[in-house]
CSV table of C-alpha atoms and ligand atoms in Angstrom, one decimal:
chain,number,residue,atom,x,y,z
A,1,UNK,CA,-12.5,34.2,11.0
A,2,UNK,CA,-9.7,31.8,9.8
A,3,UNK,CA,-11.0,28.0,11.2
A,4,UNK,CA,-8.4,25.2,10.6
A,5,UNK,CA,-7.9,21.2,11.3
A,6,UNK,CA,-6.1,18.4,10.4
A,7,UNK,CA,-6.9,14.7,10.1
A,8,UNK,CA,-4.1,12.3,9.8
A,9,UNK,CA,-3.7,9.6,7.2
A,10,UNK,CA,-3.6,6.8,9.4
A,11,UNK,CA,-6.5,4.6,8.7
A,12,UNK,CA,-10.2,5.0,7.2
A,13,UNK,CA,-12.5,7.0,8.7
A,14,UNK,CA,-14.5,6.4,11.8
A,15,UNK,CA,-17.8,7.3,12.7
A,16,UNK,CA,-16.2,9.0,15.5
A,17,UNK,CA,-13.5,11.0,13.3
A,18,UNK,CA,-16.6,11.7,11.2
A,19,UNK,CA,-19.0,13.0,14.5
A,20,UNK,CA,-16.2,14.0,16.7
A,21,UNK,CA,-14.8,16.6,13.9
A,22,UNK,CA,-15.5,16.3,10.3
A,23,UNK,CA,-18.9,17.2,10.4
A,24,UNK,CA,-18.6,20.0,12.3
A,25,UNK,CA,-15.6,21.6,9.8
A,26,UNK,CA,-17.6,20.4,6.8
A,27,UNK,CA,-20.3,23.1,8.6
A,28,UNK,CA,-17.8,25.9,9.3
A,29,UNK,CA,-16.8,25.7,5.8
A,30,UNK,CA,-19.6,27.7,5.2
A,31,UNK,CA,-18.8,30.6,8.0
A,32,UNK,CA,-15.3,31.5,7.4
A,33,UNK,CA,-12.4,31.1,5.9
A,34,UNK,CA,-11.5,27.3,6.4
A,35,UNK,CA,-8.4,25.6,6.4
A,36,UNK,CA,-8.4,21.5,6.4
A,37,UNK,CA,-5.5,19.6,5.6
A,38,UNK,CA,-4.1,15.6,5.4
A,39,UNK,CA,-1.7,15.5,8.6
A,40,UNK,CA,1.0,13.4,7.0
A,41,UNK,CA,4.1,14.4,9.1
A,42,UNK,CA,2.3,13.7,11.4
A,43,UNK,CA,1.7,10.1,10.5
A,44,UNK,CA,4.8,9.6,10.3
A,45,UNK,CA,5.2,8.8,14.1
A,46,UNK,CA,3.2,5.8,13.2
A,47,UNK,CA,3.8,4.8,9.9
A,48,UNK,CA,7.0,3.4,8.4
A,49,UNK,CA,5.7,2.4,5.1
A,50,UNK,CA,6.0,4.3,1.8
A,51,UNK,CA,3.5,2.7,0.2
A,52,UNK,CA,1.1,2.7,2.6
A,53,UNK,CA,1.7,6.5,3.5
A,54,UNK,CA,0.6,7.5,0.1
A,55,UNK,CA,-2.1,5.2,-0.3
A,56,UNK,CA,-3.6,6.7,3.2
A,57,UNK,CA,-3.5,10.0,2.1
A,58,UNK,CA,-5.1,9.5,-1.2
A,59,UNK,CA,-8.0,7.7,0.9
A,60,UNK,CA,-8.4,10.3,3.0
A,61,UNK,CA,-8.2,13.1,0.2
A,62,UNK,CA,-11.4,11.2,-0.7
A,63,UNK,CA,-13.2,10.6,2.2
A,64,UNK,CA,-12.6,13.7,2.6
A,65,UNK,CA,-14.3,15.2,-0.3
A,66,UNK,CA,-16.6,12.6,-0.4
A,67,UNK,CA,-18.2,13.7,3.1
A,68,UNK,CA,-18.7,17.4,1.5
A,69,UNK,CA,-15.5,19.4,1.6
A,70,UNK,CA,-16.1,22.2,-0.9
A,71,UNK,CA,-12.6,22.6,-2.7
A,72,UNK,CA,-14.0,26.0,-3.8
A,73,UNK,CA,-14.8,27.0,-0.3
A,74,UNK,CA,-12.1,26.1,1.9
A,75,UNK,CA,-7.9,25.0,1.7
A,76,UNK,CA,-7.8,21.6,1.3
A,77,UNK,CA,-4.3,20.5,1.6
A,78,UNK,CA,-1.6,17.7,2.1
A,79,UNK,CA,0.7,19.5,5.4
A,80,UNK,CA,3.9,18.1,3.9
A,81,UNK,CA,3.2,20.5,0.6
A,82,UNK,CA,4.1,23.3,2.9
A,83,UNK,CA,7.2,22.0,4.2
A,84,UNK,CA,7.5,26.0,5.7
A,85,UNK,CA,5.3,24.3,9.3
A,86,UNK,CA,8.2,21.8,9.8
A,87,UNK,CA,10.6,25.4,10.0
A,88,UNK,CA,8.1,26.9,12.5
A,89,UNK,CA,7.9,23.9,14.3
A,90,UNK,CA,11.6,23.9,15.1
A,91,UNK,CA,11.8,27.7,16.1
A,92,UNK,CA,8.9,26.9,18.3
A,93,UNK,CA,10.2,23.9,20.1
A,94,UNK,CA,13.3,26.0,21.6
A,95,UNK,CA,10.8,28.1,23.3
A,96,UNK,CA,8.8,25.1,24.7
A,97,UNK,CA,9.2,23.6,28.1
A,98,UNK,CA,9.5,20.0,28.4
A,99,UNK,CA,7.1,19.6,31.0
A,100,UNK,CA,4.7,21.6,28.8
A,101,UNK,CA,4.7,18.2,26.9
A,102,UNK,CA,5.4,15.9,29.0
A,103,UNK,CA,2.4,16.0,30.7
A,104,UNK,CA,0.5,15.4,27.4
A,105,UNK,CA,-1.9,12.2,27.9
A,106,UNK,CA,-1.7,11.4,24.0
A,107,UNK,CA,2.4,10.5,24.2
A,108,UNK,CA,1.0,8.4,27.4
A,109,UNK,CA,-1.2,6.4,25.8
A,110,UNK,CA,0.3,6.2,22.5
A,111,UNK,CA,3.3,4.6,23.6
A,112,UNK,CA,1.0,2.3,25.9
A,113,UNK,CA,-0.3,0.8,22.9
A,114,UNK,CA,2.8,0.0,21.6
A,115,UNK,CA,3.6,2.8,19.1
A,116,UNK,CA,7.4,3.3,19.2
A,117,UNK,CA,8.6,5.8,21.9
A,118,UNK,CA,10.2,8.3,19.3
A,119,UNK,CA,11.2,12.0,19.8
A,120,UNK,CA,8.7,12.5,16.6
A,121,UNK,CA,5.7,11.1,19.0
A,122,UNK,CA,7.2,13.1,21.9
A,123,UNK,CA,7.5,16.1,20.3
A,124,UNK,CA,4.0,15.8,18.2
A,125,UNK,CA,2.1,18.8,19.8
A,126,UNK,CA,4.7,21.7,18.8
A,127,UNK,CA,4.3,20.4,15.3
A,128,UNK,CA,0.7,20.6,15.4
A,129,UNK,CA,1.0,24.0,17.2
A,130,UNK,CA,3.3,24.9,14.2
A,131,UNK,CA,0.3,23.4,12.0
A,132,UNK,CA,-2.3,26.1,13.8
A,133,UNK,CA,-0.3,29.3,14.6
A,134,UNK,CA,1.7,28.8,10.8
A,135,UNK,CA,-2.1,30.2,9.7
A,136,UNK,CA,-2.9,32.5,12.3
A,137,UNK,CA,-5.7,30.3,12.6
A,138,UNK,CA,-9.1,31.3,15.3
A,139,UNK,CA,-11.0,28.3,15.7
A,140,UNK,CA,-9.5,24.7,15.8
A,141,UNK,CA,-12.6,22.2,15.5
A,142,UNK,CA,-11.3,19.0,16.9
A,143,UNK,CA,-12.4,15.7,19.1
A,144,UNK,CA,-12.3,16.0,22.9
A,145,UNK,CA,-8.9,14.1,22.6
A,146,UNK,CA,-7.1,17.0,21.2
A,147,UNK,CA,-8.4,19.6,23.0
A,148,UNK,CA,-5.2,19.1,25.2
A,149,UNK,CA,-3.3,20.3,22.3
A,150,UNK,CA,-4.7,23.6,21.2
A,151,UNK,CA,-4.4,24.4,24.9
A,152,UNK,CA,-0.6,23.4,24.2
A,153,UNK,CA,-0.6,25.3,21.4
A,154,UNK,CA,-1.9,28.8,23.1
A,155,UNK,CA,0.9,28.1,25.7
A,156,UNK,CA,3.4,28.2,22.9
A,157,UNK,CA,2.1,31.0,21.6
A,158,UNK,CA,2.2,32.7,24.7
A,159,UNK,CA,5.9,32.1,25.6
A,160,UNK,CA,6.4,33.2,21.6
A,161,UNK,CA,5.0,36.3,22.2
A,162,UNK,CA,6.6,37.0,25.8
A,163,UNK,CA,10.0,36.2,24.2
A,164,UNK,CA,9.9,38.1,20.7
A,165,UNK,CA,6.9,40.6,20.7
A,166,UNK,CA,3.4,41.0,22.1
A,167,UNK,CA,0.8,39.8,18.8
A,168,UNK,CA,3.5,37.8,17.1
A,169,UNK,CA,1.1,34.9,16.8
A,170,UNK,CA,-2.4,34.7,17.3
A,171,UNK,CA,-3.8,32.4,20.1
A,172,UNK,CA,-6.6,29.9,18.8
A,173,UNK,CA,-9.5,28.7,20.5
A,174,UNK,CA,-10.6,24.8,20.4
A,175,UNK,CA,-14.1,24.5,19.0
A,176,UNK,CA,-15.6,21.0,20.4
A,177,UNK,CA,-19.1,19.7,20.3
A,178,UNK,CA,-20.1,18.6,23.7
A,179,UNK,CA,-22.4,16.2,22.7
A,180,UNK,CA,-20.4,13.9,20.1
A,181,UNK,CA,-16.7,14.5,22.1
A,182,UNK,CA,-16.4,11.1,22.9
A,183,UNK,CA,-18.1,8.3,20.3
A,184,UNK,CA,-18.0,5.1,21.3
A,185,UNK,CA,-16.7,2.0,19.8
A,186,UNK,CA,-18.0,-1.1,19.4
A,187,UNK,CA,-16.7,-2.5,22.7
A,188,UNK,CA,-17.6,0.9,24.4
A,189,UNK,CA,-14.4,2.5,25.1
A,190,UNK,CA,-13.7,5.2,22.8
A,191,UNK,CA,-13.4,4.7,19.2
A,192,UNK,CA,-10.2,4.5,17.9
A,193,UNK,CA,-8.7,3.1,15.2
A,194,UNK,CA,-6.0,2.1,17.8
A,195,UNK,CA,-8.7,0.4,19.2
A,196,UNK,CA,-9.9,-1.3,16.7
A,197,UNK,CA,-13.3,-1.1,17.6
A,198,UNK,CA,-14.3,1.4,14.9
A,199,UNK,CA,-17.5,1.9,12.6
A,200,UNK,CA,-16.1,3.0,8.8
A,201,UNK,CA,-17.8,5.4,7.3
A,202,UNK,CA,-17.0,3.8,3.8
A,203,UNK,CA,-16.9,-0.7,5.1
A,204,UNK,CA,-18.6,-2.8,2.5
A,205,UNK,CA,-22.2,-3.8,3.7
A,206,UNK,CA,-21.1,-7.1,4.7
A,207,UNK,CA,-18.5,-6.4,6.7
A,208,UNK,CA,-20.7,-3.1,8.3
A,209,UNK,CA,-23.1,-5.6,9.1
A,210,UNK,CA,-20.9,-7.6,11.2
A,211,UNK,CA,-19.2,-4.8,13.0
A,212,UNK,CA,-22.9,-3.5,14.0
A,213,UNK,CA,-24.1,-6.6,14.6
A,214,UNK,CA,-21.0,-7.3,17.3
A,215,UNK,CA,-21.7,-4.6,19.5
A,216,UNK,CA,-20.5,-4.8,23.1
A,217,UNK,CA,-24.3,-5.8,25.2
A,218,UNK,CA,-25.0,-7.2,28.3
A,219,UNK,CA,-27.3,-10.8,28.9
A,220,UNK,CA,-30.7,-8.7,29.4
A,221,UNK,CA,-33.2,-11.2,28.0
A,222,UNK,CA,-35.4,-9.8,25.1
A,223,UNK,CA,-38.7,-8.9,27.4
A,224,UNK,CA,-36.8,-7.1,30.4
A,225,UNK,CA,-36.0,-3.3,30.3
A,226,UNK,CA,-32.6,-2.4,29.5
A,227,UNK,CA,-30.2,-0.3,31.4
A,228,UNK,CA,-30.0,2.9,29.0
A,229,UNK,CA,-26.6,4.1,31.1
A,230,UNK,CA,-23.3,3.1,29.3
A,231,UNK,CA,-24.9,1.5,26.2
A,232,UNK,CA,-22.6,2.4,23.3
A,233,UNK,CA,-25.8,0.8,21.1
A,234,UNK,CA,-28.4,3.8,21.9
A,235,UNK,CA,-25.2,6.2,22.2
A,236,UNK,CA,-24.7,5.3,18.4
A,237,UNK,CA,-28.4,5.7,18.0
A,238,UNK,CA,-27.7,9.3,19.6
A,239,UNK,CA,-25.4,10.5,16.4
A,240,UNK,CA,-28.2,9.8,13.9
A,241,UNK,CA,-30.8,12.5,13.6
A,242,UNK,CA,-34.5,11.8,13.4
A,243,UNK,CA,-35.9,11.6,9.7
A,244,UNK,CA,-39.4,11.8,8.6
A,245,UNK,CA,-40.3,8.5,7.8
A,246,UNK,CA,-38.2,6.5,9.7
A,247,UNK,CA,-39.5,6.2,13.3
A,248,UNK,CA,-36.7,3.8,15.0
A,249,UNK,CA,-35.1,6.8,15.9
A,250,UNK,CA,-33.1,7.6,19.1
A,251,UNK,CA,-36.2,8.5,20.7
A,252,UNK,CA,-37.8,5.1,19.8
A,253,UNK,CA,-34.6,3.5,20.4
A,254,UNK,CA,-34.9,4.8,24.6
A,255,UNK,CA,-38.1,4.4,25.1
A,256,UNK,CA,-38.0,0.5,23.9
A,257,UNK,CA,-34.7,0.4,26.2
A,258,UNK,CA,-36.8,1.4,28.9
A,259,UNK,CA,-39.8,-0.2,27.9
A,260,UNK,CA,-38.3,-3.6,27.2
A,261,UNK,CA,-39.9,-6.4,24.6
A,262,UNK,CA,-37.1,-5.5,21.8
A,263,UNK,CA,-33.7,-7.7,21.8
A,264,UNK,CA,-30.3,-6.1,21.5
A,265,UNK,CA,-30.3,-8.2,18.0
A,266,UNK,CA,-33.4,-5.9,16.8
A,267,UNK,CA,-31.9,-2.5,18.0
A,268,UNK,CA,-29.0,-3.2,16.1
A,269,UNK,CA,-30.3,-4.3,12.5
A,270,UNK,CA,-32.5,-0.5,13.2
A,271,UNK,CA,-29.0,0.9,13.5
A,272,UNK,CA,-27.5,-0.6,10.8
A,273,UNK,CA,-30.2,1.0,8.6
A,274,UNK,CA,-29.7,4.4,10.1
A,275,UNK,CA,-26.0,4.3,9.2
A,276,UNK,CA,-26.4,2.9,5.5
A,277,UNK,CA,-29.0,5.1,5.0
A,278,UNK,CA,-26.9,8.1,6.4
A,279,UNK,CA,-24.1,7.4,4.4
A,280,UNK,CA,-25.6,6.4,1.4
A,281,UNK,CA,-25.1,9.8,-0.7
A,282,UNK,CA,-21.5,9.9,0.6
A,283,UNK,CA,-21.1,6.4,-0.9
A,284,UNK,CA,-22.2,7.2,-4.2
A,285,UNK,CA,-20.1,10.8,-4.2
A,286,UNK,CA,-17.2,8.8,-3.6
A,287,UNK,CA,-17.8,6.7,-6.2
A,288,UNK,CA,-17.7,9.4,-8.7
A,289,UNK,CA,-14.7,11.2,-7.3
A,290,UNK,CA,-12.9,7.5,-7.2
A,291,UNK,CA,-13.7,7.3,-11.0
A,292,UNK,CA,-11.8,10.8,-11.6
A,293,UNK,CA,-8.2,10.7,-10.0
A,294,UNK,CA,-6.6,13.4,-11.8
A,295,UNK,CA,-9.4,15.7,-9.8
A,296,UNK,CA,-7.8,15.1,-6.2
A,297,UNK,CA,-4.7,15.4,-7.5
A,298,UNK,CA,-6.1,18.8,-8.6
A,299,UNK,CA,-7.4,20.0,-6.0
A,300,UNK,CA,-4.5,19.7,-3.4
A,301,UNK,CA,-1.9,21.0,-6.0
A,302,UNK,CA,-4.4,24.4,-5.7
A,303,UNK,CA,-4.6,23.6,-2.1
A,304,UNK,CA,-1.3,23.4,-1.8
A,305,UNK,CA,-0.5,26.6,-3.9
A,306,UNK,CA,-3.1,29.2,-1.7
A,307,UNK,CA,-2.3,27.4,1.6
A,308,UNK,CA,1.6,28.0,0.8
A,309,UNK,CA,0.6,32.1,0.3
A,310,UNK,CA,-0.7,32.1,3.7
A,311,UNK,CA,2.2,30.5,5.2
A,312,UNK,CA,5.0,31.9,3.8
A,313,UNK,CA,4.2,35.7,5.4
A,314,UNK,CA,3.5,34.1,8.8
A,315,UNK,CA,6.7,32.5,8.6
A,316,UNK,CA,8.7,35.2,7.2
A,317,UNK,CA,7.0,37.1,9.9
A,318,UNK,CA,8.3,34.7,13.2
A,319,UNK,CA,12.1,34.2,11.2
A,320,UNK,CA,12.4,38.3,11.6
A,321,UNK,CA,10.9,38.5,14.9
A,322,UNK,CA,13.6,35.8,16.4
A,323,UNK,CA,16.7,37.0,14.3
A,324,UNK,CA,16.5,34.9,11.8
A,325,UNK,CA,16.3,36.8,8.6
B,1,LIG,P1,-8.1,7.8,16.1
B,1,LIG,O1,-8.3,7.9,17.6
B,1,LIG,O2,-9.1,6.9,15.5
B,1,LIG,O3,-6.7,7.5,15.7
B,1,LIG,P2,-7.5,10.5,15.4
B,1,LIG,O4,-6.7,10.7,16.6
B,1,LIG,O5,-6.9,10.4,14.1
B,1,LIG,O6,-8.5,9.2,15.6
B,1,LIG,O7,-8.6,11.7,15.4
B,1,LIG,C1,-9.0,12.5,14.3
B,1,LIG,C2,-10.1,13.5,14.8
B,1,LIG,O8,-11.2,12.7,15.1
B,1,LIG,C3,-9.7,14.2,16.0
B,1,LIG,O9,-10.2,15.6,15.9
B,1,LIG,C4,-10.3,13.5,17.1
B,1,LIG,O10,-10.6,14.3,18.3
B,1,LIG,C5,-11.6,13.0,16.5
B,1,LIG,N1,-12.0,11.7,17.0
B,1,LIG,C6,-11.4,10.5,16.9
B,1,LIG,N2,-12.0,9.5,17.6
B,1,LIG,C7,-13.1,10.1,18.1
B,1,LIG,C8,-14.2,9.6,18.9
B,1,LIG,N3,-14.3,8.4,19.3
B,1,LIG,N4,-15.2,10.5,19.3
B,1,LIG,C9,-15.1,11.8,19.0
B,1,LIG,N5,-14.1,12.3,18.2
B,1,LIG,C10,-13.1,11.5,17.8
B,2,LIG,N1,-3.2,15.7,16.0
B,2,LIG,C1,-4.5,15.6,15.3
B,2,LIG,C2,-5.1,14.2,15.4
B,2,LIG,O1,-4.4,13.2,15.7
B,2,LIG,C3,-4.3,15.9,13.8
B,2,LIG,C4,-3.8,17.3,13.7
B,2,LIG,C5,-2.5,17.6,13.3
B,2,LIG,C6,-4.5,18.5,13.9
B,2,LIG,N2,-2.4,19.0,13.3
B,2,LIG,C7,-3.5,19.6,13.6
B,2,LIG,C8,-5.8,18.8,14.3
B,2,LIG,C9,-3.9,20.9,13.7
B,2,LIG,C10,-6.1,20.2,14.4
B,2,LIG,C11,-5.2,21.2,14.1
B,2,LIG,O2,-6.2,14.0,15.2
């Protein structure tokens, strides 16, 4: 079973980048073969800055590792070392319908937030199809917000296959966990870095503090029950998993919703606690791999190397099938 996803450099890590997909890749590392890799092409519909490209992907490479990624155990790569997906991506684009992406939501709201309205952006899900089928990947573990695109991505490989031979490329399946799809931010619509309403998984205690302490509540006074519907502060609660020895849990955190006698201001220095303390190993991992630079750079050159190996037959593969070579 070959699993594969992509994160793209475009900011820090989010609680709900964290929840919504890393965690669960970080567990399928351990049940197949994995493929994870930096998504910087595709950052490139939003980024014009050199400097700032780099510096993202380096962070990410990090956080990345710093959150558990076993280099030994999966292909952990930077998408622009095999430059062999931007190839597919054209030879798949001449088989794709325009109204296949135009009715993608993320172009939509993208370019509703102000992110220029480039052919890149437009054409963004045939690259990440190209990013899937270039591994004949199974399993795509992603946030609720891409599961439009590995549908997109099966109907490319369907019209692939109708055009130039049944089994040319495999069709994936979206792998999304129903109870974390959608995290919330801090004002309650979804966390986005767009948004910027997010949770980082690596903010400096001060500035953690803050966030946590500014989430979105309503005036219930501090004896009253609160309404437990739409509260992004026990919806956070939700993400953190009961620990022996800590009993301002999410169970706690309901019952003194419904209970009342607890002020929002309470619930949230609880939270706070949940999230340092959940963090905390990942903090001090990432300190070490910080301190050793030469090892990232390590470990995507390798990435890049066995990822490449994969590709190259895949691609080789599609170029004969259409006539290419
Ligand atoms: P952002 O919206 O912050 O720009 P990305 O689009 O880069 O995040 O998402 C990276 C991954 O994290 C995707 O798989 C996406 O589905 C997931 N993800 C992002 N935000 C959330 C969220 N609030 N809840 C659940 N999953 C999320
Ligand atoms: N589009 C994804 C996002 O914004 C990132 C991504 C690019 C991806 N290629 C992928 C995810 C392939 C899964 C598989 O989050």
């Amino acid at each position: 079973m070959r699993i594969l996803s992509g994160l793209q450099p475009s900011g820090r890590l989010h609680i709900g980048n964290y929840f919504g997909m890393m965690e669960a890749a970080l567990r399928l590392q351990h049940e197949g073969e994995a493929f994870y890799f930096i998504a910087d092409y595709h950052s490139l519909t939003s980024i014009h800055d050199a400097k700032a490209l780099r510096q993202n992907v380096r962070d990410l490479a990090i956080d990345f590792l710093a959150c558990g990624l076993d280099p030994t155990k999966c292909v952990f790569f930077r998408q622009s070392d095999v430059p062999e997906v931007a190839e597919l991506s054209w030879i798949l684009s001449t088989v794709t319908p325009m109204g296949l992406l135009e009715r993608c939501h993320s172009y939509k709201d993208k370019t509703a937030r102000g992110i220029a309205a480039s052919h890149g952006l437009f054409a963004y899900p045939v690259l990440m199809a190209a990013d899937i089928l270039l591994y004949d990947s199974d399993i795509v573990p992603v946030g609720k917000d891409q599961k439009q695109h590995v549908e997109v991505t099966r109907d490319i490989a369907i019209k692939m296959n109708e055009a130039f031979g049944e089994g040319l490329l495999k069709l994936p399946q979206p792998r999304i966990r129903e109870e974390t799809a959608v995290v919330p931010g801090l004002d309650g619509q979804k966390m986005s870095k767009s948004y910027d309403n997010t949770i980082q998984l690596f903010e400096e205690l001060p500035a953690l503090k803050k966030k946590i302490m500014g989430i979105k509540t309503d005036s219930t006074p501090v004896e009253s029950p609160k309404p437990t519907e739409g509260s992004a502060l026990l919806e956070l609660y939700k993400l953190f998993p009961a620990k022996p020895g800590n009993k301002f849990d999410y169970e706690w955190a309901r019952i003194m919703f419904e209970n009342g006698g607890i002020g929002y201001g309470e619930f949230k220095k609880r939270l706070l606690d949940l999230v340092t303390d959940y963090f905390a190993p990942f903090r001090s991992r990432r300190a070490e791999i910080v301190a050793d630079p030469a090892y990232v750079d390590r470990v995507l050159a390798e990435g890049a190397e066995k990822a490449r190996a994969v590709a190259r037959p895949v691609l080789q593969r599609v170029r004969s099938a259409v006539g290419l070579g």
